[in-house]
Amino acid sequence: MAPKNKKTNILNLKGEDKRLVGRLWRDYIRPFRRRLYLAFFFMVVLAAATAAYGFLVKYIIDVANNLDGNVIATDAGVQAKRFALTVVPVVVALTIISGGSMFIQSILANSVALNTIGNLQKTMFASIHRADFARFGREPTGTLISRFTNDVTILTGAMLRTMTNLVRDVLTVIFGIVVMLKLDWQMSLLVLIVYPIAAWPIINISKKMRGNAKNAQEQIGVITSQLGESFSGARMVRTYGLEDYENKRLGASFNERVRLYLKLVTNQARVDPILEVLGGVAIAGVFALGVYRVVGGQTTAGDIAGLLTMLLVMSPRIRALGTLNNAVQEGLAALHRVFNVIDEVPTITEARDAALLADVKGALEFDNVSFAYEDGTQAISELSFKVKPGETIALVGPSGGGKSTIINLIARLYDVNAGSISIDGTDIKNVTLMSLRNSMALVSQDITLFDDTVAANIGFGRQGASAEDIEVAAKAAAAHDFILDLADGYQTRVGEGGGKLSGGQRQRIALARAILRDAPILLLDEATSALDAQSEAKVQTALYSLTKGRTVFVIAHRLSTVKNADRILVLDDGQIIESGTHAALMKKDGLYSKLRALQFS
Ligand code: ADP
């Protein structure tokens, strides 16, 4: 407890910041405390060795001074030899000690900072995937990514600086002052009075820099987002000739970055010259006064030389301490952003006594369900329907009708605002999220393939699936043959987002994944895009083997799927307008038959 308070006081932390740093210490740094203490030990050694230079210089100068003239030649030779024999090993030993400690403390401190931040990154990442799905819509992905890239870099830097500045540099300065006072306390006091005057303008500049830094950091998030958008939309950019537009858009952001960083470095640049000039004034003062005092016999040339050495050694340390506060503030701001992500409380949670959803038959019921998105868009209104195990339900209707929302609600990506959804008679809120989602497979229009092998991409469907299982699934999805034709068969990497495969191939891999999952409930957001007739026929075969014996919800675009569905729900404005088989609905001459007519006119 005590060391923490001391530390936080030095940094002048208050309230929330103090709490965050305390938490960082308890949960993330403490596991590495042994390494940290060892780093501190070597920092102490380093500081002591650095301070010892002052004494060493004094000794050398004074002895060398006395060698000259005062003694007879032969004596001088003997003395010089003895002198060299003692001084040289001491100098070498001192530099070895200081060099060695420098190396060890640097490795240890870096290892503590990197490991700490690495764990923070892992926690943050896990937290994002535990949070509500809706959070992805709340913030641009780039901003989220910059938590992992930019903020993490800032935090690592701030941690390193805090550790080394607070221990190594503070100690170097303290030891240095002690050495200076020992050498010539009157002159040292004079110097020590001049230096703190520098603090005043620097504190002012620091405040400005904090604001500058915050703006610059936020700007990085914006740029990351825009770059992500621009690159993932490269195809659109090329074909629509949007290069100029994009150049202008990103160009403006890059310009803004230049402006913000120039502001920051201008303020930063002010700090060093102030300290430089002050150092110069101090050194000049020591010189001027020193000459007087040496002549008057109050001090020796060695004392003056020792004093100047200490000033030179200490000034970069003092400079670092002068800007430490900014690094700390930047680090704290980053820490705030990181902990904000970590602390996000998911609203879609499972009850403590949530049951396992097991042996699912696939009966599903919507009972008076209403749902609105966070922005207030009412997507589903008082919707009720029942589905028997093994039924295939086609969701049809104008876009924006609520088809995707129904699928999102079944998977509990969002929670209903009113009413309930149950599977086999159990409210889906009363079962564990894992068992709920294990009971279903989603095949969506935007097929997600990771940059991994074909086998791995199919294997995501079920953890621990064997190579044979994967092959069986691929055969059922009519994917086996084309996979064998790939350069490395099942071990071929698919490229980012499956870029090395055709649309139809990607879709069949996604279907194989769902077949492997072997879940009783299937959620299909049927894709029509990018399929030639041949692929379409193959996908159709795959779909057939996938849907057999399962409860299926399909957002249907293909006439064949709709025709074969056991029941069609026609949705408009979040409500069921019509329901029935294809034949029944065609006869009815309502919205469904109109949509059909439109599609085939
Ligand atoms: P469909 O799948 O039938 O095209 P959706 O279920 O996607 O329709 O959308 C239903 C309504 O909810 C639409 O008005 C749509 O604009 C809105 N909506 C869909 N997703 C979101 C979202 N993430 N945030 C806000 N509104 C949304």
GROMACS .gro file of C-alpha atoms and ligand atoms in nm, residues 133-134 137 371-380 395-408 414 525 555 557 571-574, ligand 1:
model
   62
  133PHE     CA    1  -2.280  -0.744  -3.071
  134ALA     CA    2  -2.440  -0.400  -3.101
  137GLY     CA    3  -2.219  -0.059  -3.474
  371PHE     CA    4  -3.767  -0.507  -3.093
  372ALA     CA    5  -3.610  -0.171  -3.172
  373TYR     CA    6  -3.244  -0.102  -3.246
  374GLU     CA    7  -3.047   0.134  -3.021
  375ASP     CA    8  -3.113   0.427  -3.249
  376GLY     CA    9  -3.486   0.376  -3.202
  377THR     CA   10  -3.563   0.205  -3.533
  378GLN     CA   11  -3.856  -0.023  -3.463
  379ALA     CA   12  -3.760  -0.338  -3.656
  380ILE     CA   13  -4.010  -0.593  -3.520
  395LEU     CA   14  -3.871  -1.512  -4.476
  396VAL     CA   15  -3.976  -1.294  -4.764
  397GLY     CA   16  -4.058  -0.929  -4.804
  398PRO     CA   17  -3.932  -0.587  -4.900
  399SER     CA   18  -3.594  -0.487  -4.768
  400GLY     CA   19  -3.605  -0.333  -4.424
  401GLY     CA   20  -3.901  -0.556  -4.341
  402GLY     CA   21  -3.721  -0.719  -4.049
  403LYS     CA   22  -3.598  -1.050  -4.196
  404SER     CA   23  -3.236  -1.020  -4.079
  405THR     CA   24  -3.353  -0.890  -3.744
  406ILE     CA   25  -3.550  -1.211  -3.684
  407ILE     CA   26  -3.236  -1.413  -3.742
  408ASN     CA   27  -3.035  -1.181  -3.515
  414TYR     CA   28  -2.983  -0.869  -2.972
  525ASP     CA   29  -2.926  -1.558  -4.522
  555ILE     CA   30  -3.411  -1.528  -4.596
  557HIS     CA   31  -3.422  -1.492  -5.269
  571LEU     CA   32  -4.274  -0.949  -4.357
  572ASP     CA   33  -4.329  -0.581  -4.396
  573ASP     CA   34  -4.250  -0.314  -4.138
  574GLY     CA   35  -4.166  -0.573  -3.876
  602ADP     P1   36  -3.445  -0.692  -4.386
  602ADP     O1   37  -3.352  -0.800  -4.345
  602ADP     O2   38  -3.584  -0.740  -4.405
  602ADP     O3   39  -3.398  -0.615  -4.504
  602ADP     P2   40  -3.368  -0.572  -4.136
  602ADP     O4   41  -3.409  -0.671  -4.033
  602ADP     O5   42  -3.226  -0.569  -4.173
  602ADP     O6   43  -3.457  -0.587  -4.265
  602ADP     O7   44  -3.407  -0.426  -4.087
  602ADP     C1   45  -3.528  -0.395  -4.022
  602ADP     C2   46  -3.523  -0.249  -3.983
  602ADP     O8   47  -3.425  -0.229  -3.884
  602ADP     C3   48  -3.489  -0.157  -4.098
  602ADP     O9   49  -3.563  -0.038  -4.082
  602ADP     C4   50  -3.342  -0.128  -4.079
  602ADP    O10   51  -3.311  -0.001  -4.126
  602ADP     C5   52  -3.328  -0.135  -3.930
  602ADP     N1   53  -3.195  -0.182  -3.887
  602ADP     C6   54  -3.134  -0.297  -3.924
  602ADP     N2   55  -3.014  -0.310  -3.863
  602ADP     C7   56  -2.997  -0.201  -3.785
  602ADP     C8   57  -2.894  -0.156  -3.695
  602ADP     N3   58  -2.784  -0.225  -3.671
  602ADP     N4   59  -2.914  -0.038  -3.633
  602ADP     C9   60  -3.025   0.034  -3.655
  602ADP     N5   61  -3.125  -0.004  -3.734
  602ADP    C10   62  -3.113  -0.119  -3.801
   0.00000   0.00000   0.00000
